[in-house]
mmCIF file of N, CA and C in Angstrom:
data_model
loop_
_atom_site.group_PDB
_atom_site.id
_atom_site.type_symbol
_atom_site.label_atom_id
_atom_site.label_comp_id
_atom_site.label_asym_id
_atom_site.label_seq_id
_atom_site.Cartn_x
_atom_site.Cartn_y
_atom_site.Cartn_z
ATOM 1 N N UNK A 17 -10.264 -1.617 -25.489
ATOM 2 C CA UNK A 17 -10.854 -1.518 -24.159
ATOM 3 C C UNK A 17 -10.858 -2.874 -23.449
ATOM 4 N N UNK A 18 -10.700 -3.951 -24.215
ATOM 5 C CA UNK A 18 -10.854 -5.442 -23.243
ATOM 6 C C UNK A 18 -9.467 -5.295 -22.869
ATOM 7 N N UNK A 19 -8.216 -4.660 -23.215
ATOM 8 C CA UNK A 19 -7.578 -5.320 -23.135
ATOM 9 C C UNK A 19 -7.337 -4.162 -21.719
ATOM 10 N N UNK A 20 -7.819 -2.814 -21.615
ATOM 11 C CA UNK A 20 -8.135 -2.526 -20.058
ATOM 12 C C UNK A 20 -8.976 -3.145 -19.188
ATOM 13 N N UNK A 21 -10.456 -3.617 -19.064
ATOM 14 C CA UNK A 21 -10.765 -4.587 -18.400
ATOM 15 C C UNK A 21 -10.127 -5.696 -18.016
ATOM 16 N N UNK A 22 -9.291 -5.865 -18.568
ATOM 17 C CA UNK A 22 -8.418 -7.680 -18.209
ATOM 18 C C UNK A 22 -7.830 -7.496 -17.134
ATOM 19 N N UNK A 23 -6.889 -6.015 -17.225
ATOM 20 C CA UNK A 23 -6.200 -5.840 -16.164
ATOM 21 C C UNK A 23 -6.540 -5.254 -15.232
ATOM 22 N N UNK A 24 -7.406 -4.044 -15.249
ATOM 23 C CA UNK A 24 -8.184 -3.620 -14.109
ATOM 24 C C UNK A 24 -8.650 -5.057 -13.250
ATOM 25 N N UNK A 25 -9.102 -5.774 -14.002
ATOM 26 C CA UNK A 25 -9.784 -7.248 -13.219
ATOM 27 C C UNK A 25 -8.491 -7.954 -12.146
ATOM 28 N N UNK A 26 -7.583 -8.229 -12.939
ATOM 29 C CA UNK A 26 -6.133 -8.118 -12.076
ATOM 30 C C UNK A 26 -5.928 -7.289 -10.992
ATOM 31 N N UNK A 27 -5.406 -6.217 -11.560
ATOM 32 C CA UNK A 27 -5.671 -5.207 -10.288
ATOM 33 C C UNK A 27 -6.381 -5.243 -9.159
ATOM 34 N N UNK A 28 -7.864 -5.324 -9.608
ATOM 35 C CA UNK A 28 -8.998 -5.673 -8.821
ATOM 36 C C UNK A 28 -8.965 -6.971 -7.523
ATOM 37 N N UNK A 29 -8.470 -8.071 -8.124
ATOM 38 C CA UNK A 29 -8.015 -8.896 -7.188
ATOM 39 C C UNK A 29 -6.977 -8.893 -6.264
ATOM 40 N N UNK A 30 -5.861 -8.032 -6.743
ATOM 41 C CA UNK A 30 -4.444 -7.918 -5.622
ATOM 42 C C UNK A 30 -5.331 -6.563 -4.566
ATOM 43 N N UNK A 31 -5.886 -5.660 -5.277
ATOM 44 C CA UNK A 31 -6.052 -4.457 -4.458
ATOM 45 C C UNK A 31 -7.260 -5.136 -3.593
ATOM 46 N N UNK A 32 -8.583 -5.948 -3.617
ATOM 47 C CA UNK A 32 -9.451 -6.101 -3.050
ATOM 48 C C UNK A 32 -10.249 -5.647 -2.327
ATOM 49 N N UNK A 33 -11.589 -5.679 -1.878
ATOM 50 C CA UNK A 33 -12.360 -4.458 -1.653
ATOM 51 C C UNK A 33 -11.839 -3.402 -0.639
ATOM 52 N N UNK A 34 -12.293 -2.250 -0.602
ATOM 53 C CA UNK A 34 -12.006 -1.054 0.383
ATOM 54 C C UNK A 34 -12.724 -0.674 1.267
ATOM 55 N N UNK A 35 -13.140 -0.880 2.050
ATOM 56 C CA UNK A 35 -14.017 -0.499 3.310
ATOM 57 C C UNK A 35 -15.492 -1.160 2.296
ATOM 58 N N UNK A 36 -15.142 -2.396 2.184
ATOM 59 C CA UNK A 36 -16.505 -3.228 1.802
ATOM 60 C C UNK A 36 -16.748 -2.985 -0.376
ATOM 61 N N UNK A 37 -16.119 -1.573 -0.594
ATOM 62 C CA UNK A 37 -16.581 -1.987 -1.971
ATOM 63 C C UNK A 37 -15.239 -2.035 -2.946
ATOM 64 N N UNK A 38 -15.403 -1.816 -3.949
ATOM 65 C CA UNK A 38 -13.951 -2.069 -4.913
ATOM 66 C C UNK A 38 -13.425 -0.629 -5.423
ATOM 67 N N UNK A 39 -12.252 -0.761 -4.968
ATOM 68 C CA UNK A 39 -11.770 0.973 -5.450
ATOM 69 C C UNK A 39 -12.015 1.510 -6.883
ATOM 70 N N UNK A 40 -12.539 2.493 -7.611
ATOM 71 C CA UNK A 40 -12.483 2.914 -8.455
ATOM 72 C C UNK A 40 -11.424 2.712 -9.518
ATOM 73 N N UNK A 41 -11.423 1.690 -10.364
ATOM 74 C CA UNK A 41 -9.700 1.642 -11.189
ATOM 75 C C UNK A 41 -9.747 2.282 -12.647
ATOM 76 N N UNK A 42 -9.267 3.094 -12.507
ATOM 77 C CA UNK A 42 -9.448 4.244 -14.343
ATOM 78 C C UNK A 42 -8.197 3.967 -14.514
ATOM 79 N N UNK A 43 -8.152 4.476 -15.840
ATOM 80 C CA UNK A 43 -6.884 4.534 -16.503
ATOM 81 C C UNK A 43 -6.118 5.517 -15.715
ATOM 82 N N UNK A 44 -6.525 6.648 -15.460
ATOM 83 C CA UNK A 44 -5.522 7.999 -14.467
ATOM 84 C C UNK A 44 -5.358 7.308 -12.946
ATOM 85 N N UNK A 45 -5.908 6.326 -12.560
ATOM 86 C CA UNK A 45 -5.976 5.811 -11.194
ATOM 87 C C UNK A 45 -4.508 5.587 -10.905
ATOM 88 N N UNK A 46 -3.287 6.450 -9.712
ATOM 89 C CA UNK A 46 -1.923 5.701 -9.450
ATOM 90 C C UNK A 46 -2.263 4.242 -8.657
ATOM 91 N N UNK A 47 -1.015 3.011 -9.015
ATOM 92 C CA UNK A 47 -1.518 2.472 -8.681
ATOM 93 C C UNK A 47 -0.638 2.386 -6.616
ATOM 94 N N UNK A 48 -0.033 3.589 -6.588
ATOM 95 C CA UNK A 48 0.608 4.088 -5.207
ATOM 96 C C UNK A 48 -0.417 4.758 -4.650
ATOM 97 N N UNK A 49 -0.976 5.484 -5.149
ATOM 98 C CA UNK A 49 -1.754 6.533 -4.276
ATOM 99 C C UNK A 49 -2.829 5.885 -4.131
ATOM 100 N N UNK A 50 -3.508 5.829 -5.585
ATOM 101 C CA UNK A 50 -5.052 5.727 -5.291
ATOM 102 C C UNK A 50 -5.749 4.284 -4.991
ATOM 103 N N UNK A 51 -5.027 3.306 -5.593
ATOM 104 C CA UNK A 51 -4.963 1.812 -5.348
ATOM 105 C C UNK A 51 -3.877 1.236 -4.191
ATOM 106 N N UNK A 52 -2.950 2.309 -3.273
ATOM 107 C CA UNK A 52 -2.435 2.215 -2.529
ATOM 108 C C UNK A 52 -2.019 0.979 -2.463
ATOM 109 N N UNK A 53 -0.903 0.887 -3.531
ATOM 110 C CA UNK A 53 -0.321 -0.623 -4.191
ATOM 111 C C UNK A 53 0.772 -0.146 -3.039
ATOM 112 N N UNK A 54 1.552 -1.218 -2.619
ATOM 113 C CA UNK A 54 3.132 -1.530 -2.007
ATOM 114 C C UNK A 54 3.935 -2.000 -2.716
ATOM 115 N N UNK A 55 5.052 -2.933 -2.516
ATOM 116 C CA UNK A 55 5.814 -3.129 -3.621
ATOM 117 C C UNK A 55 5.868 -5.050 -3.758
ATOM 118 N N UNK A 56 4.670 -5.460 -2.497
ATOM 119 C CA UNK A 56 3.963 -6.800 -2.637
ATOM 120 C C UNK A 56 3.323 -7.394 -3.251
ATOM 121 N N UNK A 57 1.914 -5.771 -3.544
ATOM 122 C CA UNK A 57 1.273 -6.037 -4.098
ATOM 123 C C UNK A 57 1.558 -5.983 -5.808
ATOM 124 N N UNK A 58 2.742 -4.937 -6.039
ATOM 125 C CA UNK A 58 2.858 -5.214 -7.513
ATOM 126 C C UNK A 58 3.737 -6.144 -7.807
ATOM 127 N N UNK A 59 4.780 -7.169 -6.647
ATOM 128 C CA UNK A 59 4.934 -8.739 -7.160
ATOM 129 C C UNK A 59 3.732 -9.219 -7.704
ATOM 130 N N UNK A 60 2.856 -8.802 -6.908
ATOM 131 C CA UNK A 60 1.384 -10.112 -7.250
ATOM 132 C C UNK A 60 0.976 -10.106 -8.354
ATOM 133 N N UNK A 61 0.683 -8.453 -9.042
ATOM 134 C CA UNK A 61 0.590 -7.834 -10.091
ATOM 135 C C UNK A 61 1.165 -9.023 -10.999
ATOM 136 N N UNK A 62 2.757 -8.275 -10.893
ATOM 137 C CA UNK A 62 3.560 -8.800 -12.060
ATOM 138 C C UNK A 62 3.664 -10.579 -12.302
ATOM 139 N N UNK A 63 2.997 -11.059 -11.265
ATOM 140 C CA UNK A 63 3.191 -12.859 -11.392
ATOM 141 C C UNK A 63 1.888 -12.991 -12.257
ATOM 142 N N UNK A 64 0.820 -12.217 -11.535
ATOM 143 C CA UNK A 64 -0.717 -12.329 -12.177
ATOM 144 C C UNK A 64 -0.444 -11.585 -14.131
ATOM 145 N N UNK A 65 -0.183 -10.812 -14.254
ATOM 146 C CA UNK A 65 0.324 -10.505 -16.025
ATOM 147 C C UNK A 65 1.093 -11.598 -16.727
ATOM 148 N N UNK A 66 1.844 -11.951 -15.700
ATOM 149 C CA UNK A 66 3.148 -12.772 -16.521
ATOM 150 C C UNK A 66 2.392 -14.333 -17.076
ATOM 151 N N UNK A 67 1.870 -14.531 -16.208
ATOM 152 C CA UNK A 67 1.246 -15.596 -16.121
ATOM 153 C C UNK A 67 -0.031 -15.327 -16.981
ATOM 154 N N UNK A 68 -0.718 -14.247 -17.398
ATOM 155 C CA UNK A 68 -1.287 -14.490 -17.806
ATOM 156 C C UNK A 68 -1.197 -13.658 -19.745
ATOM 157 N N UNK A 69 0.273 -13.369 -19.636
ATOM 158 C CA UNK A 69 0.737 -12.195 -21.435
ATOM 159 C C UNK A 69 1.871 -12.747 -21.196
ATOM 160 N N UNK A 70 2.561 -13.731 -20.689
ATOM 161 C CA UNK A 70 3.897 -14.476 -21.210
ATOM 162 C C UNK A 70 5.288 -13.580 -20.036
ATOM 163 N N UNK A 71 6.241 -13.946 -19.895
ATOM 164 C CA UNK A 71 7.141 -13.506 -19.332
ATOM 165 C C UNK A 71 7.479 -12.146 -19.951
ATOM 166 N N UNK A 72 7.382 -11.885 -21.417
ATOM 167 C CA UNK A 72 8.045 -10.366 -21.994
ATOM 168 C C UNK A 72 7.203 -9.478 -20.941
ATOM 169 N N UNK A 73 6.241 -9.444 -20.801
ATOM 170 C CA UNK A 73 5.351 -8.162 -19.866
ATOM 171 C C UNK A 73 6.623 -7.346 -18.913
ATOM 172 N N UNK A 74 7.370 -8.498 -17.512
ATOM 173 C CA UNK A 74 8.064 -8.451 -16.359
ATOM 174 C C UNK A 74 7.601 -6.478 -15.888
ATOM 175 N N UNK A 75 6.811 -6.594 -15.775
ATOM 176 C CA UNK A 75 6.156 -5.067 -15.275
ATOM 177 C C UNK A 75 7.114 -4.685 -13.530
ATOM 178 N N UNK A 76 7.348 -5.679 -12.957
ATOM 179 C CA UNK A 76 8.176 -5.416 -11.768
ATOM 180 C C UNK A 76 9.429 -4.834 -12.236
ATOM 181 N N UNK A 77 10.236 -5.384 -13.327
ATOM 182 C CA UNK A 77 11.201 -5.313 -14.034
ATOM 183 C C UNK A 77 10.884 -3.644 -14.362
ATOM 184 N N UNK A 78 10.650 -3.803 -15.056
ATOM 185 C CA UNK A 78 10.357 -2.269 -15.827
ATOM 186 C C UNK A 78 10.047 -0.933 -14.705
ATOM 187 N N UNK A 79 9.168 -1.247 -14.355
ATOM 188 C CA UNK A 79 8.858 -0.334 -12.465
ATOM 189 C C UNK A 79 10.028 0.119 -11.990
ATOM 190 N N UNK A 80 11.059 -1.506 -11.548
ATOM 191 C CA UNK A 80 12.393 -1.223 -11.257
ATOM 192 C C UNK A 80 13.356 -0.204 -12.027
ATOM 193 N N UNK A 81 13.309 -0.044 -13.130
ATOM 194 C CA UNK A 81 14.156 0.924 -13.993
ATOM 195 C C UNK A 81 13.931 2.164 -13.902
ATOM 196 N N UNK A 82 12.615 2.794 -12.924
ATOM 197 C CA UNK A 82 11.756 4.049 -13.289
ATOM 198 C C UNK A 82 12.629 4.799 -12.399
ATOM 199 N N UNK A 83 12.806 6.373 -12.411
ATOM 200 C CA UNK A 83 13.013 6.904 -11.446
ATOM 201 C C UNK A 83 11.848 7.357 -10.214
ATOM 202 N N UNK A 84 12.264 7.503 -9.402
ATOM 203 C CA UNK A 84 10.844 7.162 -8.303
ATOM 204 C C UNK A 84 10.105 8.048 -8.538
ATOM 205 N N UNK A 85 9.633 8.956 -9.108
ATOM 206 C CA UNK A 85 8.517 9.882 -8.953
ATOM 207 C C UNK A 85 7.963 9.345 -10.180
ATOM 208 N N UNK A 86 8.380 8.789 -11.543
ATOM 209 C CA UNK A 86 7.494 8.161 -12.438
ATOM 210 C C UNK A 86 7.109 6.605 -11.232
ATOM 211 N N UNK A 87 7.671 6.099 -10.708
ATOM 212 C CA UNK A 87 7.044 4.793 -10.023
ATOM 213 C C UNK A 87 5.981 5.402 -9.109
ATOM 214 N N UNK A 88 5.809 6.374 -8.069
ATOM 215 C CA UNK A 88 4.989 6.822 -7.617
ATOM 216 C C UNK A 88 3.784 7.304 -8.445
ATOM 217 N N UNK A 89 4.103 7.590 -9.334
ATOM 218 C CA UNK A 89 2.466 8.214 -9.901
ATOM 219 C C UNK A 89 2.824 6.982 -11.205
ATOM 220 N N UNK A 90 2.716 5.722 -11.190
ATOM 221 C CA UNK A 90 2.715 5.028 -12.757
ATOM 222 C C UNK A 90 1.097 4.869 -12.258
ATOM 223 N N UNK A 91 0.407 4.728 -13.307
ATOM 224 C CA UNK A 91 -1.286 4.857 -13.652
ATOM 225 C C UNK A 91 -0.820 3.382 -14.042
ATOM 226 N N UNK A 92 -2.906 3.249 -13.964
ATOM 227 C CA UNK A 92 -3.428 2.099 -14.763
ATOM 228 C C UNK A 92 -3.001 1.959 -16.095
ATOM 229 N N UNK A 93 -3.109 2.990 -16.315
ATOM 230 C CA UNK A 93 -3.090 3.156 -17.847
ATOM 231 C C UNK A 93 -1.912 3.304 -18.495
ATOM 232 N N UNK A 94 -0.608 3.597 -17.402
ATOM 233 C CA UNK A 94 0.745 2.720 -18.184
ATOM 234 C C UNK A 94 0.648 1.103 -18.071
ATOM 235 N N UNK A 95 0.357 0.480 -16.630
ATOM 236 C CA UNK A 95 0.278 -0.857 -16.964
ATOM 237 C C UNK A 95 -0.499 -1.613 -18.291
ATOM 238 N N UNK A 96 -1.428 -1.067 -18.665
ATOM 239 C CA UNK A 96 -2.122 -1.273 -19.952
ATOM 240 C C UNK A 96 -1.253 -1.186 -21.002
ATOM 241 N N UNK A 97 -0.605 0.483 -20.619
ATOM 242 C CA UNK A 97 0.233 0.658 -22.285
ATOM 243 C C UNK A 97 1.543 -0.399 -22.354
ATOM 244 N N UNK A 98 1.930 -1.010 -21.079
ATOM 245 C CA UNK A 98 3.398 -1.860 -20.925
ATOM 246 C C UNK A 98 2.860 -2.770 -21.268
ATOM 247 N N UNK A 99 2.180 -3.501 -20.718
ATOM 248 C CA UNK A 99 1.548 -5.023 -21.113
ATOM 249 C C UNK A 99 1.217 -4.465 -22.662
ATOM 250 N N UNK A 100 0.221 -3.930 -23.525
ATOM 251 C CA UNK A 100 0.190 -3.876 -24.678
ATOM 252 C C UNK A 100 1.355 -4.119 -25.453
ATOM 253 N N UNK A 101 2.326 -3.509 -25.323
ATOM 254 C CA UNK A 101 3.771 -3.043 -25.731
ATOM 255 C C UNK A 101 4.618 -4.430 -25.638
ATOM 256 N N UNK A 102 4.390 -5.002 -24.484
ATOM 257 C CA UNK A 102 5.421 -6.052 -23.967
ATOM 258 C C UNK A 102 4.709 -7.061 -24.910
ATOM 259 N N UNK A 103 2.983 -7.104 -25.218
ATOM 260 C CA UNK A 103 2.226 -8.337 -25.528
ATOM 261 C C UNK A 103 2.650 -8.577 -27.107
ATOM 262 N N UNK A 104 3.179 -7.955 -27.621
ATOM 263 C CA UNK A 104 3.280 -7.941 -29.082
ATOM 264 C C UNK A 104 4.421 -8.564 -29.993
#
């Protein structure tokens, strides 16, 4: 579970508050729809991981390979499972 808090906290900073409070970030949360990420905000993402789990993470990288309807709905909770995966 810390190692979901770390990144929700990430998240938390590129997405920043929503009409004054902080969006809800779960593991099922997209981060297109419901965190209404662009493809700016998951540069920011991927500099903020890299920088902070080493270059293997490259989560922009990986995004890039998806076909678009897995990139449209990728959850919190793949970025968790990629960074886990990539961190090892």
């Amino acid at each position: 579970m810390a190692l979901f808090e770390e990144v929700a906290g990430i998240l938390r900073e590129v997405v920043g508050p929503c009409g004054g409070c902080p969006p809800a970030i779960t593991p099922n949360a997209t981060l297109e729809g419901d965190l209404r990420f662009d493809s700016l905000d998951l540069i920011r993402v991927d500099a903020a991981l890299t920088g902070r789990f080493g270059q293997e993470v490259g989560l922009a990288r990986h995004v890039r390979g998806l076909p678009l309807e897995e990139i449209t709905g990728f959850t919190v909770g793949q970025v968790v499972d990629h960074v886990a995966g990539a961190a090892r």
